[in-house]
Short mmCIF file of N, CA and C in Angstrom, two decimals:
data_model
loop_
_atom_site.label_atom_id
_atom_site.label_comp_id
_atom_site.label_asym_id
_atom_site.label_seq_id
_atom_site.Cartn_x
_atom_site.Cartn_y
_atom_site.Cartn_z
N MET F 1 0.99 -1.58 -0.01
CA MET F 1 -0.34 -0.08 0.10
C MET F 1 0.83 1.18 -0.17
N PRO F 2 0.82 2.13 -1.18
CA PRO F 2 1.44 3.31 -1.23
C PRO F 2 0.78 4.25 -0.29
N ALA F 3 2.32 5.30 0.83
CA ALA F 3 1.87 5.97 1.97
C ALA F 3 0.85 7.20 1.77
N PHE F 4 0.91 7.37 2.47
CA PHE F 4 -0.49 9.26 2.17
C PHE F 4 0.53 10.38 1.61
N LYS F 5 -0.39 10.86 0.80
CA LYS F 5 1.19 12.25 0.47
C LYS F 5 -0.40 13.22 -0.25
N PHE F 6 0.45 14.34 0.72
CA PHE F 6 -0.65 15.65 0.30
C PHE F 6 -0.18 16.23 -0.78
N ARG F 7 -1.32 16.26 -1.19
CA ARG F 7 -0.55 17.46 -2.90
C ARG F 7 -0.28 18.50 -2.78
N LEU F 8 -1.33 19.51 -1.80
CA LEU F 8 -0.96 20.91 -1.33
C LEU F 8 -0.36 21.52 -0.18
N ASP F 9 1.01 19.66 0.25
CA ASP F 9 2.14 20.60 1.12
C ASP F 9 2.88 22.14 0.83
N PHE F 10 2.58 22.23 -0.56
CA PHE F 10 2.90 23.82 -0.36
C PHE F 10 2.24 24.01 -0.24
N LEU F 11 1.24 24.78 -0.26
CA LEU F 11 0.31 25.60 0.04
C LEU F 11 -0.03 25.45 1.89
N ILE F 12 0.27 24.80 2.48
CA ILE F 12 0.99 25.04 4.36
C ILE F 12 2.07 25.47 4.49
N ALA F 13 2.66 25.11 3.69
CA ALA F 13 4.32 25.63 3.37
C ALA F 13 3.55 27.42 3.10
N LEU F 14 3.00 27.43 2.12
CA LEU F 14 3.10 29.20 1.81
C LEU F 14 2.14 29.91 3.21
N ARG F 15 1.44 28.83 3.56
CA ARG F 15 0.48 29.62 4.07
C ARG F 15 1.39 30.30 5.57
N ARG F 16 2.09 29.17 5.72
CA ARG F 16 3.04 28.97 7.09
C ARG F 16 4.02 30.22 7.70
N GLN F 17 4.47 30.20 5.78
CA GLN F 17 5.55 31.20 5.38
C GLN F 17 4.78 33.08 5.91
N LYS F 18 3.32 33.01 5.17
CA LYS F 18 2.86 33.86 5.45
C LYS F 18 2.76 34.74 7.09
N GLU F 19 1.97 33.04 8.30
CA GLU F 19 2.24 32.91 9.46
C GLU F 19 3.67 34.09 10.02
N GLU F 20 4.05 33.64 9.36
CA GLU F 20 5.53 33.60 10.48
C GLU F 20 5.99 35.85 9.28
N GLU F 21 6.24 35.89 8.73
CA GLU F 21 5.82 36.85 8.19
C GLU F 21 5.10 38.34 8.94
N ALA F 22 3.59 37.29 8.99
CA ALA F 22 2.65 38.71 9.72
C ALA F 22 3.42 38.43 10.90
N ALA F 23 3.88 37.64 11.64
CA ALA F 23 4.11 37.45 13.40
C ALA F 23 5.24 38.65 13.39
N VAL F 24 6.73 38.28 12.75
CA VAL F 24 7.70 39.28 12.37
C VAL F 24 7.03 40.98 12.60
N LYS F 25 5.48 40.94 11.42
CA LYS F 25 5.63 42.73 11.24
C LYS F 25 5.10 43.23 12.29
N LEU F 26 4.21 42.09 13.04
CA LEU F 26 3.23 42.08 14.41
C LEU F 26 4.61 42.88 15.62
N ALA F 27 5.79 41.86 15.87
CA ALA F 27 6.55 41.81 16.13
C ALA F 27 7.59 43.24 16.63
N ARG F 28 7.55 43.90 15.30
CA ARG F 28 7.77 44.67 15.01
C ARG F 28 7.22 46.02 14.90
N ARG F 29 5.91 45.93 15.05
CA ARG F 29 5.13 46.77 15.52
C ARG F 29 5.43 47.24 17.18
N LEU F 30 4.83 46.18 17.68
CA LEU F 30 5.18 46.34 18.84
C LEU F 30 6.42 46.55 19.23
N ALA F 31 7.80 46.48 19.50
CA ALA F 31 8.61 46.94 19.48
C ALA F 31 8.54 48.44 19.41
N SER F 32 8.19 49.28 18.07
CA SER F 32 8.02 49.94 17.97
C SER F 32 6.79 51.30 18.94
N ILE F 33 6.30 50.20 19.05
CA ILE F 33 5.28 50.90 20.21
C ILE F 33 6.07 51.09 21.30
N ALA F 34 6.71 50.27 21.86
CA ALA F 34 6.73 50.14 23.21
C ALA F 34 8.05 51.08 23.80
N GLU F 35 8.92 51.52 22.19
CA GLU F 35 9.82 52.38 22.49
C GLU F 35 9.13 54.12 22.21
N LEU F 36 8.47 54.03 21.19
CA LEU F 36 7.41 54.82 21.64
C LEU F 36 6.77 55.72 23.10
N GLU F 37 6.18 54.46 23.78
CA GLU F 37 6.02 54.69 25.07
C GLU F 37 7.29 55.53 25.69
N GLU F 38 8.06 54.13 25.43
CA GLU F 38 9.13 55.01 26.55
C GLU F 38 9.17 56.73 26.29
N ASN F 39 9.85 57.09 24.94
CA ASN F 39 9.89 59.01 24.98
C ASN F 39 9.33 59.15 25.23
N ILE F 40 7.75 58.38 25.26
CA ILE F 40 6.51 59.69 25.77
C ILE F 40 6.98 60.06 27.09
N GLN F 41 7.22 59.13 27.63
CA GLN F 41 7.69 59.04 29.07
C GLN F 41 9.23 59.78 30.04
N ALA F 42 9.84 59.37 28.36
CA ALA F 42 10.88 60.09 28.90
C ALA F 42 10.69 61.99 28.67
N MET F 43 9.42 62.38 27.70
CA MET F 43 9.44 63.78 27.66
C MET F 43 8.33 63.98 29.38
N PHE F 44 7.72 62.91 29.43
CA PHE F 44 6.49 63.50 30.82
C PHE F 44 7.97 63.76 31.70
N ASP F 45 8.48 62.81 32.18
CA ASP F 45 9.48 63.21 33.28
C ASP F 45 10.96 65.01 33.41
N GLN F 46 10.70 64.61 31.51
CA GLN F 46 11.60 65.94 31.50
C GLN F 46 10.82 67.05 31.95
N LEU F 47 9.78 66.95 31.07
CA LEU F 47 8.95 68.60 32.12
C LEU F 47 8.83 68.16 33.17
N ASN F 48 8.41 67.27 33.64
CA ASN F 48 8.42 67.44 35.68
C ASN F 48 9.52 67.81 35.55
N GLN F 49 10.62 67.47 35.60
CA GLN F 49 12.52 68.29 35.68
C GLN F 49 12.89 69.54 35.61
N MET F 50 11.84 69.91 34.17
CA MET F 50 12.37 71.19 34.06
C MET F 50 11.13 72.28 35.01
N ALA F 51 9.57 71.89 35.45
CA ALA F 51 8.82 72.38 36.24
C ALA F 51 9.93 72.91 37.97
N ALA F 52 10.40 70.83 38.05
CA ALA F 52 11.59 71.06 39.59
C ALA F 52 12.17 72.25 39.33
N GLU F 53 12.66 72.37 38.52
CA GLU F 53 14.45 73.22 38.15
C GLU F 53 13.55 74.52 38.07
N ILE F 54 12.62 74.94 37.53
CA ILE F 54 12.14 76.50 37.39
C ILE F 54 11.43 76.55 39.06
N GLN F 55 10.72 75.81 39.15
CA GLN F 55 11.10 75.72 41.19
C GLN F 55 12.09 76.12 41.39
N ALA F 56 12.82 75.69 41.57
CA ALA F 56 14.01 75.94 43.04
C ALA F 56 15.00 77.35 42.06
N TYR F 57 14.75 77.49 40.97
CA TYR F 57 15.71 78.61 40.69
C TYR F 57 14.68 79.91 41.00
N GLY F 58 13.63 80.13 40.94
CA GLY F 58 12.50 80.19 41.29
C GLY F 58 12.54 80.73 42.71
N GLN F 59 12.76 79.70 44.31
CA GLN F 59 12.37 79.75 45.27
C GLN F 59 14.32 80.51 45.87
N THR F 60 15.46 79.99 44.67
CA THR F 60 16.10 80.99 44.81
C THR F 60 16.65 82.09 44.87
N GLY F 61 15.50 82.22 43.58
CA GLY F 61 15.85 83.76 44.17
C GLY F 61 16.79 84.06 42.69
N ARG F 62 17.16 82.76 41.90
CA ARG F 62 17.89 83.09 40.42
C ARG F 62 17.06 83.08 39.30
N LEU F 63 15.68 83.24 39.25
CA LEU F 63 14.98 83.35 38.32
C LEU F 63 14.66 83.85 37.44
N THR F 64 15.53 84.52 36.24
CA THR F 64 15.82 85.39 35.48
C THR F 64 14.59 85.54 34.69
N GLY F 65 14.16 86.63 34.12
CA GLY F 65 13.68 86.53 32.37
C GLY F 65 13.92 86.03 31.31
N PRO F 66 15.25 85.85 29.87
CA PRO F 66 15.64 85.06 30.06
C PRO F 66 15.30 84.16 30.10
N LEU F 67 16.13 83.12 31.73
CA LEU F 67 16.27 82.43 31.47
C LEU F 67 14.19 81.64 31.64
N LEU F 68 13.96 82.07 32.19
CA LEU F 68 12.59 81.55 31.80
C LEU F 68 11.97 81.23 30.88
N ARG F 69 12.17 82.23 29.80
CA ARG F 69 12.13 82.52 28.09
C ARG F 69 12.17 81.54 27.59
N LEU F 70 13.48 80.71 27.77
CA LEU F 70 14.08 79.65 27.71
C LEU F 70 13.32 78.02 28.09
N TYR F 71 13.43 78.31 29.34
CA TYR F 71 12.85 77.30 29.92
C TYR F 71 11.08 76.93 29.04
N SER F 72 10.62 78.05 29.17
CA SER F 72 8.97 78.03 28.68
C SER F 72 8.74 77.90 26.86
N ASP F 73 10.71 78.07 25.76
CA ASP F 73 10.26 78.27 24.20
C ASP F 73 10.95 76.21 24.56
N TYR F 74 11.80 76.16 25.47
CA TYR F 74 11.98 74.54 25.54
C TYR F 74 11.01 73.50 25.91
N GLN F 75 9.86 73.83 26.65
CA GLN F 75 9.03 73.65 26.99
C GLN F 75 8.21 73.76 25.96
N SER F 76 7.67 74.33 25.56
CA SER F 76 6.73 74.20 24.52
C SER F 76 7.50 73.47 23.06
N ARG F 77 9.02 73.36 22.62
CA ARG F 77 9.17 71.88 21.65
C ARG F 77 8.80 70.65 22.02
N VAL F 78 8.79 70.81 23.83
CA VAL F 78 8.69 69.78 24.23
C VAL F 78 7.07 68.86 23.75
N ARG F 79 6.36 69.85 24.59
CA ARG F 79 5.26 69.38 24.50
C ARG F 79 5.00 69.53 23.13
N GLN F 80 5.30 69.98 22.18
CA GLN F 80 4.62 69.92 20.58
C GLN F 80 5.39 68.08 20.14
N ASP F 81 6.13 67.86 20.62
CA ASP F 81 7.36 66.32 20.50
C ASP F 81 6.02 65.37 21.19
N LEU F 82 5.69 65.60 21.97
CA LEU F 82 4.75 64.59 22.75
C LEU F 82 3.88 64.48 22.56
N LYS F 83 3.24 66.13 22.27
CA LYS F 83 1.79 65.67 21.35
C LYS F 83 2.12 64.79 20.12
N LYS F 84 2.88 65.23 19.42
CA LYS F 84 3.58 64.55 17.82
C LYS F 84 3.79 63.37 18.25
N ALA F 85 4.44 62.63 18.84
CA ALA F 85 4.44 61.30 19.70
C ALA F 85 3.31 60.68 19.97
N GLU F 86 2.62 61.49 20.59
CA GLU F 86 1.30 60.17 21.16
C GLU F 86 0.44 60.09 19.73
N GLU F 87 -0.06 60.78 19.00
CA GLU F 87 -0.81 61.11 17.64
C GLU F 87 0.33 59.54 16.76
N LEU F 88 1.13 59.58 16.98
CA LEU F 88 2.13 58.53 16.30
C LEU F 88 1.39 57.17 17.29
N LEU F 89 1.22 57.64 18.27
CA LEU F 89 1.29 56.16 18.70
C LEU F 89 -0.14 55.90 18.63
N ILE F 90 -0.75 56.91 18.41
CA ILE F 90 -2.22 56.17 18.22
C ILE F 90 -2.41 55.64 17.00
N LEU F 91 -1.77 56.43 15.93
CA LEU F 91 -1.52 55.37 14.68
C LEU F 91 -1.12 54.23 14.54
N SER F 92 0.38 54.51 15.57
CA SER F 92 0.92 53.09 15.14
C SER F 92 0.06 51.48 16.09
N ARG F 93 -1.06 51.93 17.40
CA ARG F 93 -1.75 50.94 18.27
C ARG F 93 -3.12 51.12 16.85
N ARG F 94 -3.31 51.55 15.91
CA ARG F 94 -4.65 51.21 14.91
C ARG F 94 -3.31 50.34 14.24
N GLU F 95 -2.57 50.01 13.46
CA GLU F 95 -1.68 50.18 13.05
C GLU F 95 -1.85 47.83 13.17
N GLU F 96 -0.91 47.88 15.00
CA GLU F 96 -0.67 46.69 15.55
C GLU F 96 -2.35 46.30 15.27
N ALA F 97 -3.30 46.89 15.82
CA ALA F 97 -4.93 46.02 15.54
C ALA F 97 -4.84 45.59 14.25
N LYS F 98 -4.38 46.07 13.19
CA LYS F 98 -5.31 45.74 11.64
C LYS F 98 -3.68 44.35 11.61
N GLU F 99 -2.35 44.43 12.11
CA GLU F 99 -1.19 43.16 11.97
C GLU F 99 -1.79 42.25 12.38
N ARG F 100 -2.39 42.19 13.96
CA ARG F 100 -3.01 41.70 15.03
C ARG F 100 -4.14 40.41 14.11
N LEU F 101 -4.77 41.33 12.83
CA LEU F 101 -5.70 40.48 12.29
C LEU F 101 -5.64 40.20 11.14
N ALA F 102 -4.07 40.92 10.28
CA ALA F 102 -3.50 39.89 9.68
C ALA F 102 -3.26 38.57 10.28
N LEU F 103 -2.45 38.55 11.30
CA LEU F 103 -2.16 37.28 11.63
C LEU F 103 -2.97 36.40 12.04
N THR F 104 -3.69 36.83 12.87
CA THR F 104 -5.21 35.51 13.34
C THR F 104 -5.32 34.70 12.03
N LYS F 105 -5.72 35.89 10.70
CA LYS F 105 -6.43 35.24 9.60
C LYS F 105 -5.22 34.57 8.79
N ALA F 106 -4.09 35.10 9.52
CA ALA F 106 -3.19 33.84 8.06
C ALA F 106 -3.13 32.63 9.49
N VAL F 107 -3.24 32.60 10.61
CA VAL F 107 -2.97 31.14 11.15
C VAL F 107 -4.54 30.64 11.26
N VAL F 108 -5.45 30.98 10.79
CA VAL F 108 -6.31 30.51 11.23
C VAL F 108 -6.78 30.00 9.31
N ALA F 109 -5.81 30.42 8.17
CA ALA F 109 -6.05 30.39 6.71
C ALA F 109 -4.49 28.71 6.90
N ARG F 110 -3.69 28.43 7.54
CA ARG F 110 -2.95 27.62 7.88
C ARG F 110 -3.91 26.33 8.81
N GLN F 111 -4.21 26.03 9.25
CA GLN F 111 -4.47 26.12 10.10
C GLN F 111 -5.93 25.03 9.38
N LEU F 112 -6.48 25.69 8.43
CA LEU F 112 -7.76 25.04 7.88
C LEU F 112 -7.39 23.87 6.94
N ILE F 113 -6.04 24.57 6.55
CA ILE F 113 -5.18 23.86 5.32
C ILE F 113 -4.72 21.85 5.77
N GLU F 114 -4.61 22.73 7.46
CA GLU F 114 -3.82 21.67 8.18
C GLU F 114 -5.51 20.92 8.38
N LYS F 115 -6.30 20.90 8.67
CA LYS F 115 -7.22 20.53 8.78
C LYS F 115 -7.76 19.47 7.83
N THR F 116 -7.62 20.07 6.69
CA THR F 116 -7.72 19.19 5.56
C THR F 116 -7.32 18.01 4.70
N LYS F 117 -5.99 18.08 5.61
CA LYS F 117 -5.28 17.78 5.35
C LYS F 117 -5.15 16.44 6.68
N GLU F 118 -5.31 16.53 7.12
CA GLU F 118 -5.96 16.08 8.14
C GLU F 118 -7.10 14.83 7.74
N ARG F 119 -7.75 15.45 8.17
CA ARG F 119 -8.94 14.66 7.38
C ARG F 119 -8.54 13.65 6.17
N GLN F 120 -8.03 14.05 5.44
CA GLN F 120 -7.66 13.64 4.01
C GLN F 120 -6.46 11.87 4.99
N LYS F 121 -5.92 12.85 5.20
CA LYS F 121 -5.18 11.07 5.53
C LYS F 121 -5.99 10.59 6.80
N GLU F 122 -6.61 10.93 7.46
CA GLU F 122 -7.61 9.80 8.60
C GLU F 122 -8.48 9.46 7.30
N ALA F 123 -9.27 9.41 5.91
CA ALA F 123 -10.23 9.10 4.90
C ALA F 123 -8.96 7.81 4.50
N PHE F 124 -7.35 8.16 4.07
CA PHE F 124 -6.62 6.88 3.72
C PHE F 124 -6.95 5.92 4.73
N GLU F 125 -6.03 6.57 5.36
CA GLU F 125 -5.99 5.53 6.48
C GLU F 125 -7.59 4.32 6.78
N VAL F 126 -8.42 4.92 6.41
CA VAL F 126 -9.66 3.90 7.16
C VAL F 126 -10.01 2.97 5.78
N GLU F 127 -9.36 3.96 4.60
CA GLU F 127 -9.30 2.89 3.50
C GLU F 127 -8.21 2.20 3.33
N ALA F 128 -7.24 2.19 3.91
CA ALA F 128 -6.15 0.81 4.10
C ALA F 128 -6.53 0.65 4.33
N GLN F 129 -7.61 0.29 5.97
CA GLN F 129 -7.78 -0.58 6.62
C GLN F 129 -9.05 -1.61 6.20
N TYR F 130 -9.81 -1.14 5.19
CA TYR F 130 -10.91 -1.79 4.87
C TYR F 130 -10.19 -2.58 3.94
N GLU F 131 -9.42 -1.60 3.20
CA GLU F 131 -8.59 -3.29 2.33
C GLU F 131 -7.54 -4.19 2.54
N GLU F 132 -7.19 -3.36 3.59
CA GLU F 132 -6.60 -4.58 4.91
C GLU F 132 -7.42 -5.45 5.23
N GLN F 133 -8.34 -5.47 5.23
CA GLN F 133 -9.13 -6.12 6.02
C GLN F 133 -10.41 -7.36 5.34
N LYS F 134 -10.10 -6.51 3.36
CA LYS F 134 -10.59 -7.32 2.52
C LYS F 134 -9.34 -8.34 2.34
N VAL F 135 -7.98 -8.21 2.67
CA VAL F 135 -7.23 -8.97 2.03
C VAL F 135 -7.01 -9.70 3.19
N LEU F 136 -7.45 -10.02 4.46
CA LEU F 136 -7.38 -10.75 5.28
C LEU F 136 -8.03 -11.81 5.07
N GLU F 137 -9.68 -11.94 4.65
CA GLU F 137 -10.97 -12.41 5.00
C GLU F 137 -10.53 -12.92 3.35
N GLU F 138 -10.00 -12.49 2.56
CA GLU F 138 -9.79 -12.96 1.05
C GLU F 138 -8.89 -14.58 1.87
N ARG F 139 -7.55 -14.08 2.36
CA ARG F 139 -6.39 -15.30 2.56
C ARG F 139 -7.80 -15.75 4.08
N ALA F 140 -7.80 -15.80 4.33
CA ALA F 140 -9.27 -16.89 5.27
C ALA F 140 -9.87 -17.16 4.56
N ALA F 141 -10.59 -16.90 3.73
CA ALA F 141 -11.45 -17.51 3.07
C ALA F 141 -10.84 -18.79 2.21
N LEU F 142 -9.83 -18.18 1.23
CA LEU F 142 -8.78 -19.29 0.39
C LEU F 142 -8.16 -20.62 1.32
N ALA F 143 -7.60 -19.94 2.71
CA ALA F 143 -7.28 -20.76 3.88
C ALA F 143 -8.15 -22.12 4.41
N ARG F 144 -9.68 -21.27 4.54
CA ARG F 144 -10.49 -22.20 4.71
C ARG F 144 -10.95 -23.41 3.66
N ALA F 145 -11.15 -22.89 2.25
CA ALA F 145 -11.27 -24.18 1.37
C ALA F 145 -10.15 -24.60 1.58
N ARG F 146 -8.78 -24.68 1.31
CA ARG F 146 -8.09 -25.25 1.38
C ARG F 146 -7.99 -26.60 2.36
N ARG F 147 -8.41 -25.78 3.56
CA ARG F 147 -8.49 -26.95 4.58
C ARG F 147 -8.99 -27.87 3.88
N LEU F 148 -10.53 -26.80 3.60
CA LEU F 148 -11.56 -28.42 3.31
C LEU F 148 -11.45 -28.94 2.60
N LYS F 149 -10.88 -28.46 1.93
CA LYS F 149 -10.27 -29.70 -0.04
C LYS F 149 -9.66 -30.94 0.78
N GLU F 150 -8.54 -30.11 1.66
CA GLU F 150 -8.21 -31.34 1.75
C GLU F 150 -8.02 -32.42 3.07
N MET F 151 -9.60 -31.90 3.67
CA MET F 151 -10.32 -32.94 4.54
C MET F 151 -11.06 -33.77 3.75
N GLY F 152 -11.43 -33.17 1.96
CA GLY F 152 -12.31 -34.19 1.49
C GLY F 152 -13.54 -33.30 1.36
N VAL F 153 -13.43 -32.29 1.86
CA VAL F 153 -14.89 -32.08 1.24
C VAL F 153 -14.91 -31.34 0.55
N ASP F 154 -16.06 -31.34 -0.50
CA ASP F 154 -15.85 -30.76 -2.19
C ASP F 154 -16.20 -29.67 -1.67
N ASN F 155 -17.45 -29.73 -1.09
CA ASN F 155 -18.30 -28.02 -1.86
C ASN F 155 -19.33 -27.44 -0.87
N VAL F 156 -18.75 -26.54 -0.31
CA VAL F 156 -19.70 -26.07 1.27
C VAL F 156 -19.95 -25.02 0.93
N ASN F 157 -21.26 -24.07 1.94
CA ASN F 157 -21.03 -23.34 1.70
C ASN F 157 -21.18 -22.25 2.52
#
């Protein structure tokens, strides 16, 4: 009896490759999101640190107009960068959702073909067992007929 051969193995390999590509893309997106979140947190820390420095200068009486202007300009630049980073984070999270969906679809597509392969293999094995059973029954019938012939019985139903 020939071994089971699934003609769509190349399709499983192709779908597995697409699944891996989607997983890599999602991993890169997640790393990018983590980096953005770190940058945003660093900007918040920087704003808090500048506020503390301004307060310290004000308490010691060393806060001058030009120094306050420098801090103010820098804080506004950091806030603009923070706003841009938060917008980029929102867009990245939307893309993450799309990439998760693409990965899920790729996994389902591969599993669908693999289940088809399993069903075909089970059907092949059932058919092979049926054929083997037929062969065994034929051998048993021949052996029985030979024994009866050796015993001298000519026609037995």
